[in-house]
Amino acid sequence: MQTRPGLYQLASQLAGLGIWEYNLENGQVYINDIVRNIVELPGTQQPSPDAFLGFFEDASTIRSLTGEVTRTASPCMITTRLITITGQRKWVKLRIQGSYEQGMCRFLYGTLEDVTVEETLQRLLEEREQRFSQAFNNAPIGMALVGLSGSWIKVNASLCEMMGYPEDEFLKHTFQDFTYHADLEIDLGYVTQLLAGRIKSYSMEKRYLHRNGNLIWALLNVSLVKSSSGEPLYFVSQIKDITEQKRNAETIRAQNDRLLNFAHIVSHNLRSHTGNIKALTDLVLREANPAEASHLMRLLSDSADSLLETISDLNNVVVIQEKTSVEKQWLVLSEMVERVRTILYASLLQEQAELRNQLPATIQVLFNPAYLESIFVNLVSNSLRYRHPERHPVIDITATETGDSIQVKVSDNGRGFDMKLYGSKLFGMYKTFHGHPDSRGLGLFMVRSQAEAMGGSVTAESVVNTGTIFTIDIPKPRHEKY
Amino acid sequence: MKNIDLAWLVDDDKIYTYVMTRQLQQLDCCGKLETFGNGQQAIDALQSNSGNAGELPSLILLDLNMPVLDGWQFLDQFAELRLSKRVCIYIVSSSIDPLDHDRIQQYNCVANFYVKPVKRDDIQQIIAEVKRLVDQ
C-alpha cells in the first residue's frame, strides 16, 4: 500500500499538502510527514484510526462524513479545527475521498492542509466588518460612505437625524445638495487633493442645510478607501454636529466684546472726571487769589458730583448686563404701551403729542416687565425730546411677527438724524448728537442693554426732518433645537 | 512775543476747558485762546475763516467724544478743508482704548495724542513743538 500513493506523496511534499489514507480492510492509517507536522506527532509510527480521528475537535462530524463518503462514493471537503499533540488549535482543510473495488470501498484517503493563517485572517476580517458595521450604524456621530461623485452610499441613523431626512430619501441626494453653498468650494478642494493622493484625509468645519432650512455647523472628517490595487473606491465621512458649540462660542465672544467695551466705557468716564479733579486740585494749590480759589473749589465739588453720578449710571448698567437670567414673564405688548402712556401723560400733553398704539391685543412677548417699560419710556421720551419744531409729534407703535421673533417698531415724525454721521454710535454710552440740554447719552444705551439682556436687539432708521423708526427685535422662546 | 498766536480748545467738558484755559494762561504762551463745545462748531469756524489766516489757529487741542460731531468726524471733515494756514492738531482724550490709539495713527493731520489729565510738562512740550513747526 505504500507503493500506490508513491507519486502523489512526492508531489504533495512539493505542494505542502498533507496526505492521509485509511485502509478499511486492515484498519491501518497512513499519514505523510506534512500531516505529521500539522498534528505535531513525533517519530515515525503511524497513528491508530481512533487516534487520528481524535485530533479533530469535532470528531463525530468527521466520523459521519467518512461514513457518508463510504456510502455515497462522492468526495467531500470540510474546514475544521484540530488540536495538536502540544495542545495547539489549528484550522485545517480536510478532503475525504473513497477508493472502490468491485463496488466496495476499500480505503479512504485525502488531503489535510493547515489553513490557520488564512482562516484566522478571514474570521478577523469578518469580525471587523461586523464591528465596523455596528460602530457605523450605532455611532453617536453622523457617519457615511460617500461615492466618488458625492452620492451617499450608506448613512447611519445619527446622520439621518442630524439632516432631518429618512434614510431612503437621504440616499437620493449628494453631499453637495446638503452643503451650505459658501462651504462647498473648500470641501471640493479637499476632495480633489484626496483623490490626487496629495493628502490622506482631511477635516474641516462646515455648514450643512437641515431639511427644515436651518444651518447646521459640523466638524467633518473624511478619508478615502482604496482597492488593493490603489484605485479609489469611496469616502468614509464622519460628521459631528457642533452647532451648539458654535452657538456657545458666539455667545461667549459677544459677552467678551460687551465686557471689554464696558471696561473702556468705565475707564473713559471715570478718567474724564478724575482727570478734572486732579487738574482742579493742582490749580487750587497754586491759587493765591481767594475768590478764584473758591470758584475752583466749586468746580471741584461739581466734578465730584459728576463722578458719583457716573458711578451710579455705570452701576445701573452693570446690573442689567450681569443679570441675563433676570425674571421674564408673558406680557401683552399693547397693555405695556398703555401703561407707558400713563407714565408719560404729562409730557405727551405738554408737547401736544399723539401716541398711536396700533398693537393687536393678541401679541405677547416673554420679557422682563421693568425692562420693557423702560425701553418704551426711553423711546417715546426720545421722540418727544427730538420732536420736529414745526409739527406736533406723532408716535406710532406697531408690531410684525416672523417665524422666530417679533419686531416692535416705534416710529415718529421728529427731527431725525443723519444715519451716516451717527448710525454707528447711536446706542453708545454717553453719546449725544443734537446738543440738546437734557441729553445725557444714556437712554438708548439702556434700551440696547435691556433688549440684549433679553436676547433681543434694537436697530434704528432715520431721515433728517422726516422722522426716526426704532425696531426692537424680540426672539420667541425656542422650544426645541429643530 | 507769545510762542503761539492763536490756539483752539475743542471739547464739550466745561471743567476741562476751564482748567486748560487757566493752565495756558499761567504758562503765558498763547496770544489768544478760543473754546468750541463740539466738532461741528469748530469745523464751521474753520470753514468761514478758511482764507483768513489771521483767524485760523496754529494749534487745536481736540477731544474725541463730543456731541453733534465727535473728534473722528471732525478729523474726517478737517482733511477736506483747504486752509490758508498750517494747523497742528493734538488729540487730548480720556480714552485709553488701544483701538482708538491705533485709529489715530491713520490720521496724518494729527501731530500727537495725550490722555487726560494733561500735565504742565506735556503742555509745554506741545507748545514747543508747535512753535518749531510755525517757525519753519
PDB file of C-alpha atoms in Angstrom, chain A residues 5-199:
ATOM      1  CA  PRO A   5       0.370   6.746  -3.239  1.00  0.00           C
ATOM      2  CA  GLY A   6       4.095   6.946  -4.029  1.00  0.00           C
ATOM      3  CA  LEU A   7       3.927   9.558  -6.767  1.00  0.00           C
ATOM      4  CA  TYR A   8       1.453  11.897  -5.234  1.00  0.00           C
ATOM      5  CA  GLN A   9       3.279  11.643  -1.950  1.00  0.00           C
ATOM      6  CA  LEU A  10       6.268  13.119  -3.688  1.00  0.00           C
ATOM      7  CA  ALA A  11       4.170  15.754  -5.344  1.00  0.00           C
ATOM      8  CA  SER A  12       2.369  16.544  -2.141  1.00  0.00           C
ATOM      9  CA  GLN A  13       5.611  17.401  -0.417  1.00  0.00           C
ATOM     10  CA  LEU A  14       6.241  19.967  -3.102  1.00  0.00           C
ATOM     11  CA  ALA A  15       2.762  21.414  -2.715  1.00  0.00           C
ATOM     12  CA  GLY A  16       2.977  21.396   1.079  1.00  0.00           C
ATOM     13  CA  LEU A  17      -0.025  19.128   1.072  1.00  0.00           C
ATOM     14  CA  GLY A  18      -0.775  16.659   3.859  1.00  0.00           C
ATOM     15  CA  ILE A  19      -1.789  13.183   2.703  1.00  0.00           C
ATOM     16  CA  TRP A  20      -3.587  10.573   4.691  1.00  0.00           C
ATOM     17  CA  GLU A  21      -5.027   7.150   3.988  1.00  0.00           C
ATOM     18  CA  TYR A  22      -7.215   4.793   5.957  1.00  0.00           C
ATOM     19  CA  ASN A  23      -7.316   1.217   4.888  1.00  0.00           C
ATOM     20  CA  LEU A  24     -10.768  -0.100   5.711  1.00  0.00           C
ATOM     21  CA  GLU A  25      -9.670  -3.696   5.229  1.00  0.00           C
ATOM     22  CA  ASN A  26      -6.808  -3.842   7.715  1.00  0.00           C
ATOM     23  CA  GLY A  27      -7.742  -0.768   9.782  1.00  0.00           C
ATOM     24  CA  GLN A  28      -4.390   0.907   9.290  1.00  0.00           C
ATOM     25  CA  VAL A  29      -3.822   4.606   8.910  1.00  0.00           C
ATOM     26  CA  TYR A  30      -1.037   6.203   6.935  1.00  0.00           C
ATOM     27  CA  ILE A  31      -0.117   9.881   7.222  1.00  0.00           C
ATOM     28  CA  ASN A  32       2.679  11.656   5.433  1.00  0.00           C
ATOM     29  CA  ASP A  33       5.250  13.940   7.111  1.00  0.00           C
ATOM     30  CA  ILE A  34       3.236  17.049   6.444  1.00  0.00           C
ATOM     31  CA  VAL A  35       0.198  15.704   8.290  1.00  0.00           C
ATOM     32  CA  ARG A  36       2.587  14.569  10.989  1.00  0.00           C
ATOM     33  CA  ASN A  37       3.919  18.105  11.250  1.00  0.00           C
ATOM     34  CA  ILE A  38       0.448  19.578  11.352  1.00  0.00           C
ATOM     35  CA  VAL A  39      -0.614  17.426  14.277  1.00  0.00           C
ATOM     36  CA  GLU A  40       2.912  17.602  15.721  1.00  0.00           C
ATOM     37  CA  LEU A  41       3.142  13.846  16.054  1.00  0.00           C
ATOM     38  CA  PRO A  42       6.764  12.858  16.759  1.00  0.00           C
ATOM     39  CA  GLY A  43       8.599   9.731  15.480  1.00  0.00           C
ATOM     40  CA  THR A  44       7.618   7.639  12.521  1.00  0.00           C
ATOM     41  CA  GLN A  45       4.905   5.457  13.964  1.00  0.00           C
ATOM     42  CA  GLN A  46       1.524   5.697  12.234  1.00  0.00           C
ATOM     43  CA  PRO A  47      -1.450   6.578  14.437  1.00  0.00           C
ATOM     44  CA  SER A  48      -4.436   4.287  15.002  1.00  0.00           C
ATOM     45  CA  PRO A  49      -7.682   5.345  13.262  1.00  0.00           C
ATOM     46  CA  ASP A  50      -9.149   6.479  16.558  1.00  0.00           C
ATOM     47  CA  ALA A  51      -6.014   8.382  17.487  1.00  0.00           C
ATOM     48  CA  PHE A  52      -6.041  10.145  14.098  1.00  0.00           C
ATOM     49  CA  LEU A  53      -9.717  10.959  14.410  1.00  0.00           C
ATOM     50  CA  GLY A  54      -9.070  12.125  17.947  1.00  0.00           C
ATOM     51  CA  PHE A  55      -7.030  15.031  16.691  1.00  0.00           C
ATOM     52  CA  PHE A  56     -10.154  16.643  15.314  1.00  0.00           C
ATOM     53  CA  GLU A  57     -12.060  18.790  17.720  1.00  0.00           C
ATOM     54  CA  ASP A  58     -15.366  17.725  16.212  1.00  0.00           C
ATOM     55  CA  ALA A  59     -14.532  14.045  15.739  1.00  0.00           C
ATOM     56  CA  SER A  60     -18.138  12.911  15.449  1.00  0.00           C
ATOM     57  CA  THR A  61     -18.762  15.114  12.411  1.00  0.00           C
ATOM     58  CA  ILE A  62     -15.646  13.761  10.717  1.00  0.00           C
ATOM     59  CA  ARG A  63     -16.759  10.227  11.524  1.00  0.00           C
ATOM     60  CA  SER A  64     -20.174  10.734   9.987  1.00  0.00           C
ATOM     61  CA  LEU A  65     -18.600  12.406   6.950  1.00  0.00           C
ATOM     62  CA  THR A  66     -16.349   9.409   6.355  1.00  0.00           C
ATOM     63  CA  GLY A  67     -19.393   7.170   6.709  1.00  0.00           C
ATOM     64  CA  GLU A  68     -21.181   9.214   4.087  1.00  0.00           C
ATOM     65  CA  VAL A  69     -18.261   9.145   1.663  1.00  0.00           C
ATOM     66  CA  THR A  70     -18.053   5.375   2.101  1.00  0.00           C
ATOM     67  CA  ARG A  71     -21.738   5.009   1.284  1.00  0.00           C
ATOM     68  CA  THR A  72     -22.201   7.548  -1.459  1.00  0.00           C
ATOM     69  CA  ALA A  73     -18.750   7.478  -3.071  1.00  0.00           C
ATOM     70  CA  SER A  74     -18.838  11.219  -3.518  1.00  0.00           C
ATOM     71  CA  PRO A  75     -15.856  13.072  -2.095  1.00  0.00           C
ATOM     72  CA  CYS A  76     -16.253  15.883   0.422  1.00  0.00           C
ATOM     73  CA  MET A  77     -14.301  18.711   1.988  1.00  0.00           C
ATOM     74  CA  ILE A  78     -14.581  20.469   5.352  1.00  0.00           C
ATOM     75  CA  THR A  79     -12.765  23.286   7.109  1.00  0.00           C
ATOM     76  CA  THR A  80     -12.497  22.325  10.715  1.00  0.00           C
ATOM     77  CA  ARG A  81     -10.348  22.555  13.779  1.00  0.00           C
ATOM     78  CA  LEU A  82      -7.929  20.102  15.280  1.00  0.00           C
ATOM     79  CA  ILE A  83      -5.871  20.037  18.432  1.00  0.00           C
ATOM     80  CA  THR A  84      -2.215  19.040  18.064  1.00  0.00           C
ATOM     81  CA  ILE A  85      -0.218  16.867  20.440  1.00  0.00           C
ATOM     82  CA  THR A  86       1.088  20.005  22.145  1.00  0.00           C
ATOM     83  CA  GLY A  87      -2.438  21.317  22.572  1.00  0.00           C
ATOM     84  CA  GLN A  88      -2.392  23.941  19.794  1.00  0.00           C
ATOM     85  CA  ARG A  89      -5.606  24.598  17.937  1.00  0.00           C
ATOM     86  CA  LYS A  90      -5.296  24.726  14.184  1.00  0.00           C
ATOM     87  CA  TRP A  91      -7.711  25.373  11.349  1.00  0.00           C
ATOM     88  CA  VAL A  92      -7.383  22.711   8.673  1.00  0.00           C
ATOM     89  CA  LYS A  93      -8.981  21.924   5.367  1.00  0.00           C
ATOM     90  CA  LEU A  94      -9.749  18.202   5.161  1.00  0.00           C
ATOM     91  CA  ARG A  95     -10.601  16.380   1.934  1.00  0.00           C
ATOM     92  CA  ILE A  96     -12.078  12.889   2.047  1.00  0.00           C
ATOM     93  CA  GLN A  97     -12.372  10.530  -0.874  1.00  0.00           C
ATOM     94  CA  GLY A  98     -13.014   6.785  -1.187  1.00  0.00           C
ATOM     95  CA  SER A  99     -11.278   4.147  -3.286  1.00  0.00           C
ATOM     96  CA  TYR A 100     -13.516   1.401  -4.553  1.00  0.00           C
ATOM     97  CA  GLU A 101     -13.028  -2.060  -5.863  1.00  0.00           C
ATOM     98  CA  GLN A 102     -15.968  -4.084  -7.100  1.00  0.00           C
ATOM     99  CA  GLY A 103     -18.400  -1.598  -5.631  1.00  0.00           C
ATOM    100  CA  MET A 104     -16.838  -1.852  -2.192  1.00  0.00           C
ATOM    101  CA  CYS A 105     -14.993   0.982  -0.525  1.00  0.00           C
ATOM    102  CA  ARG A 106     -11.539  -0.406   0.150  1.00  0.00           C
ATOM    103  CA  PHE A 107      -9.923   2.616   1.648  1.00  0.00           C
ATOM    104  CA  LEU A 108     -10.417   6.304   2.321  1.00  0.00           C
ATOM    105  CA  TYR A 109      -7.806   8.853   1.510  1.00  0.00           C
ATOM    106  CA  GLY A 110      -7.484  12.570   1.184  1.00  0.00           C
ATOM    107  CA  THR A 111      -5.551  15.668   1.986  1.00  0.00           C
ATOM    108  CA  LEU A 112      -5.071  17.838   5.035  1.00  0.00           C
ATOM    109  CA  GLU A 113      -3.983  21.464   4.786  1.00  0.00           C
ATOM    110  CA  ASP A 114      -3.088  23.850   7.598  1.00  0.00           C
ATOM    111  CA  VAL A 115      -5.214  26.926   6.853  1.00  0.00           C
ATOM    112  CA  THR A 116      -4.890  28.528  10.308  1.00  0.00           C
ATOM    113  CA  VAL A 117      -3.360  31.741   8.973  1.00  0.00           C
ATOM    114  CA  GLU A 118      -5.929  32.244   6.226  1.00  0.00           C
ATOM    115  CA  GLU A 119      -8.819  31.195   8.419  1.00  0.00           C
ATOM    116  CA  THR A 120      -7.797  33.421  11.329  1.00  0.00           C
ATOM    117  CA  LEU A 121      -7.423  36.305   8.949  1.00  0.00           C
ATOM    118  CA  GLN A 122     -10.763  35.619   7.358  1.00  0.00           C
ATOM    119  CA  ARG A 123     -12.505  35.411  10.717  1.00  0.00           C
ATOM    120  CA  LEU A 124     -10.745  38.562  11.864  1.00  0.00           C
ATOM    121  CA  LEU A 125     -11.968  40.360   8.768  1.00  0.00           C
ATOM    122  CA  GLU A 126     -15.499  39.155   9.260  1.00  0.00           C
ATOM    123  CA  GLU A 127     -15.428  40.159  12.887  1.00  0.00           C
ATOM    124  CA  ARG A 128     -14.007  43.541  11.963  1.00  0.00           C
ATOM    125  CA  GLU A 129     -16.549  44.005   9.264  1.00  0.00           C
ATOM    126  CA  GLN A 130     -19.266  43.255  11.770  1.00  0.00           C
ATOM    127  CA  ARG A 131     -17.735  45.513  14.368  1.00  0.00           C
ATOM    128  CA  PHE A 132     -17.348  48.353  11.837  1.00  0.00           C
ATOM    129  CA  SER A 133     -20.901  47.864  10.724  1.00  0.00           C
ATOM    130  CA  GLN A 134     -22.112  48.035  14.309  1.00  0.00           C
ATOM    131  CA  ALA A 135     -19.960  51.048  15.063  1.00  0.00           C
ATOM    132  CA  PHE A 136     -21.161  52.695  11.880  1.00  0.00           C
ATOM    133  CA  ASN A 137     -24.848  52.082  12.497  1.00  0.00           C
ATOM    134  CA  ASN A 138     -24.867  52.935  16.174  1.00  0.00           C
ATOM    135  CA  ALA A 139     -22.294  55.741  16.206  1.00  0.00           C
ATOM    136  CA  PRO A 140     -23.445  58.788  18.159  1.00  0.00           C
ATOM    137  CA  ILE A 141     -21.981  60.979  15.409  1.00  0.00           C
ATOM    138  CA  GLY A 142     -23.019  61.031  11.774  1.00  0.00           C
ATOM    139  CA  MET A 143     -21.173  58.569   9.530  1.00  0.00           C
ATOM    140  CA  ALA A 144     -21.419  57.958   5.827  1.00  0.00           C
ATOM    141  CA  LEU A 145     -19.858  56.140   2.930  1.00  0.00           C
ATOM    142  CA  VAL A 146     -19.825  58.559   0.037  1.00  0.00           C
ATOM    143  CA  GLY A 147     -19.293  57.702  -3.612  1.00  0.00           C
ATOM    144  CA  LEU A 148     -16.539  59.395  -5.597  1.00  0.00           C
ATOM    145  CA  SER A 149     -19.060  61.712  -7.264  1.00  0.00           C
ATOM    146  CA  GLY A 150     -20.613  62.709  -3.945  1.00  0.00           C
ATOM    147  CA  SER A 151     -23.614  60.391  -3.785  1.00  0.00           C
ATOM    148  CA  TRP A 152     -24.402  58.930  -0.376  1.00  0.00           C
ATOM    149  CA  ILE A 153     -23.826  55.144  -0.454  1.00  0.00           C
ATOM    150  CA  LYS A 154     -24.568  54.364   3.173  1.00  0.00           C
ATOM    151  CA  VAL A 155     -25.549  56.666   6.008  1.00  0.00           C
ATOM    152  CA  ASN A 156     -26.152  55.942   9.659  1.00  0.00           C
ATOM    153  CA  ALA A 157     -29.086  56.846  11.871  1.00  0.00           C
ATOM    154  CA  SER A 158     -27.306  59.743  13.580  1.00  0.00           C
ATOM    155  CA  LEU A 159     -26.645  61.424  10.253  1.00  0.00           C
ATOM    156  CA  CYS A 160     -30.232  60.963   9.091  1.00  0.00           C
ATOM    157  CA  GLU A 161     -31.419  62.556  12.298  1.00  0.00           C
ATOM    158  CA  MET A 162     -28.903  65.387  12.006  1.00  0.00           C
ATOM    159  CA  MET A 163     -30.081  66.305   8.500  1.00  0.00           C
ATOM    160  CA  GLY A 164     -33.760  65.565   9.069  1.00  0.00           C
ATOM    161  CA  TYR A 165     -34.211  63.030   6.234  1.00  0.00           C
ATOM    162  CA  PRO A 166     -35.275  59.389   6.441  1.00  0.00           C
ATOM    163  CA  GLU A 167     -32.584  57.080   5.060  1.00  0.00           C
ATOM    164  CA  ASP A 168     -34.268  56.247   1.728  1.00  0.00           C
ATOM    165  CA  GLU A 169     -34.747  59.933   0.893  1.00  0.00           C
ATOM    166  CA  PHE A 170     -31.296  60.774   2.161  1.00  0.00           C
ATOM    167  CA  LEU A 171     -29.662  58.359  -0.283  1.00  0.00           C
ATOM    168  CA  LYS A 172     -31.290  60.074  -3.264  1.00  0.00           C
ATOM    169  CA  HIS A 173     -29.118  63.147  -2.682  1.00  0.00           C
ATOM    170  CA  THR A 174     -25.450  64.018  -2.966  1.00  0.00           C
ATOM    171  CA  PHE A 175     -23.372  65.653  -0.263  1.00  0.00           C
ATOM    172  CA  GLN A 176     -23.267  68.741  -2.464  1.00  0.00           C
ATOM    173  CA  ASP A 177     -27.065  69.038  -2.084  1.00  0.00           C
ATOM    174  CA  PHE A 178     -26.787  69.322   1.686  1.00  0.00           C
ATOM    175  CA  THR A 179     -23.699  71.522   1.846  1.00  0.00           C
ATOM    176  CA  TYR A 180     -24.182  75.233   2.514  1.00  0.00           C
ATOM    177  CA  HIS A 181     -23.134  76.902  -0.756  1.00  0.00           C
ATOM    178  CA  ALA A 182     -20.398  79.051   0.795  1.00  0.00           C
ATOM    179  CA  ASP A 183     -18.585  75.975   2.130  1.00  0.00           C
ATOM    180  CA  LEU A 184     -18.824  73.780  -0.950  1.00  0.00           C
ATOM    181  CA  GLU A 185     -15.761  75.027  -2.771  1.00  0.00           C
ATOM    182  CA  ILE A 186     -13.388  74.404   0.132  1.00  0.00           C
ATOM    183  CA  ASP A 187     -14.772  70.923   0.614  1.00  0.00           C
ATOM    184  CA  LEU A 188     -14.435  70.050  -3.077  1.00  0.00           C
ATOM    185  CA  GLY A 189     -10.882  71.404  -2.994  1.00  0.00           C
ATOM    186  CA  TYR A 190     -10.021  68.875  -0.303  1.00  0.00           C
ATOM    187  CA  VAL A 191     -11.778  66.090  -2.246  1.00  0.00           C
ATOM    188  CA  THR A 192      -9.614  66.827  -5.270  1.00  0.00           C
ATOM    189  CA  GLN A 193      -6.445  66.698  -3.186  1.00  0.00           C
ATOM    190  CA  LEU A 194      -7.585  63.475  -1.563  1.00  0.00           C
ATOM    191  CA  LEU A 195      -8.291  61.808  -4.929  1.00  0.00           C
ATOM    192  CA  ALA A 196      -4.940  63.003  -6.265  1.00  0.00           C
ATOM    193  CA  GLY A 197      -3.247  61.335  -3.302  1.00  0.00           C
ATOM    194  CA  ARG A 198      -1.741  64.579  -2.031  1.00  0.00           C
ATOM    195  CA  ILE A 199      -3.436  64.140   1.350  1.00  0.00           C
TER     196      ILE A 199
END
